XYZ file of C-alpha atoms in Angstrom:
113
model
C 0.000 0.000 0.000
C 1.386 3.364 -0.935
C 0.761 6.723 0.637
C -1.631 9.271 -0.834
C 1.100 11.533 -2.289
C 2.653 8.619 -4.165
C -0.772 7.696 -5.572
C -1.205 11.298 -6.748
C 2.232 11.200 -8.353
C 1.463 7.910 -10.139
C -1.807 9.360 -11.458
C 0.069 12.371 -12.806
C 2.615 10.098 -14.493
C -0.248 8.128 -16.066
C -1.532 11.357 -17.606
C 1.920 12.419 -18.788
C 2.835 8.997 -20.256
C -0.450 7.440 -21.444
C 1.168 5.132 -24.004
C 3.585 3.518 -21.583
C 6.677 4.477 -23.617
C 9.708 6.283 -22.245
C 9.138 9.987 -21.702
C 11.384 12.729 -20.379
C 9.535 14.908 -17.883
C 10.608 17.556 -15.429
C 9.694 17.773 -11.775
C 7.753 20.964 -12.555
C 5.635 19.147 -15.178
C 4.841 16.388 -12.702
C 3.932 18.881 -9.957
C 1.739 20.851 -12.344
C -0.114 17.745 -13.538
C -0.459 16.417 -9.975
C -1.762 19.718 -8.678
C 0.668 19.484 -5.775
C 3.797 21.291 -4.684
C 6.340 18.532 -4.064
C 9.992 19.384 -3.578
C 12.497 17.810 -5.948
C 13.706 15.554 -3.123
C 10.166 14.331 -2.417
C 9.530 13.725 -6.104
C 12.826 11.827 -6.470
C 12.053 9.721 -3.374
C 8.545 8.843 -4.547
C 9.758 8.012 -8.078
C 12.456 5.751 -6.623
C 9.790 4.058 -4.507
C 7.553 3.506 -7.558
C 10.550 2.115 -9.450
C 11.372 -0.323 -6.624
C 7.765 -1.522 -6.453
C 7.603 -2.136 -10.201
C 5.090 0.531 -11.199
C 7.502 2.547 -13.350
C 10.904 2.077 -14.934
C 13.106 5.033 -14.077
C 15.881 5.100 -16.663
C 17.653 8.217 -15.384
C 17.151 11.221 -13.172
C 19.342 14.272 -13.369
C 18.741 17.792 -12.127
C 14.968 17.506 -11.864
C 14.599 15.766 -15.248
C 13.399 12.172 -15.331
C 13.252 9.612 -18.113
C 10.624 7.068 -17.151
C 8.016 4.712 -18.498
C 4.979 3.094 -16.963
C 5.088 -0.651 -16.497
C 1.924 -2.792 -16.822
C 1.343 -2.768 -13.053
C 1.522 1.041 -13.124
C -0.883 1.295 -16.034
C -3.361 -1.032 -14.316
C -3.015 0.520 -10.857
C -6.147 1.894 -9.309
C -6.501 3.387 -5.897
C -6.837 0.838 -3.101
C -9.913 2.588 -1.806
C -12.960 0.360 -1.387
C -15.825 1.287 -3.652
C -19.245 1.577 -2.115
C -22.016 -0.672 -3.296
C -22.931 -4.327 -3.482
C -20.601 -6.718 -5.238
C -20.270 -10.464 -5.349
C -16.870 -12.103 -5.114
C -18.030 -15.507 -6.241
C -20.657 -15.247 -8.941
C -21.251 -19.009 -9.183
C -22.061 -19.185 -5.462
C -24.544 -16.317 -5.810
C -26.324 -17.980 -8.766
C -26.511 -21.310 -6.915
C -27.929 -19.571 -3.843
C -30.618 -17.821 -5.896
C -31.656 -21.066 -7.631
C -31.861 -22.936 -4.322
C -33.895 -20.143 -2.751
C -36.281 -20.016 -5.715
C -36.706 -23.815 -5.616
C -37.461 -23.797 -1.898
C -39.953 -20.956 -2.322
C -41.765 -22.721 -5.173
C -41.750 -25.983 -3.154
C -43.417 -24.222 -0.248
C -46.054 -22.773 -2.558
C -46.790 -26.177 -4.081
C -46.983 -27.906 -0.668
C -49.277 -25.228 0.707
C -52.068 -25.923 -1.799
């Protein structure tokens, strides 16, 4: 699990590098796209963290310029926040439950007559 600032940074990188190819970006471009005011040290630390975790491939970083590309896990990353609403983890179990319930209900109706 990554912290909120790193998630914001990864979202900004997704917008700057949508194709997944290598792109040279500056720390100012990343901060502008992220809508945050990270220092160069914070940006470098978070990019190194994303590189270690396998979300991006950081080819080089020099003087606030970064050459990076998104890896498949970075492209597919979505926030770890739980979405509200009803969902079923095991669809087959849910279908079986509904069929059994419907059969029991119809059996009770038939026996009641």
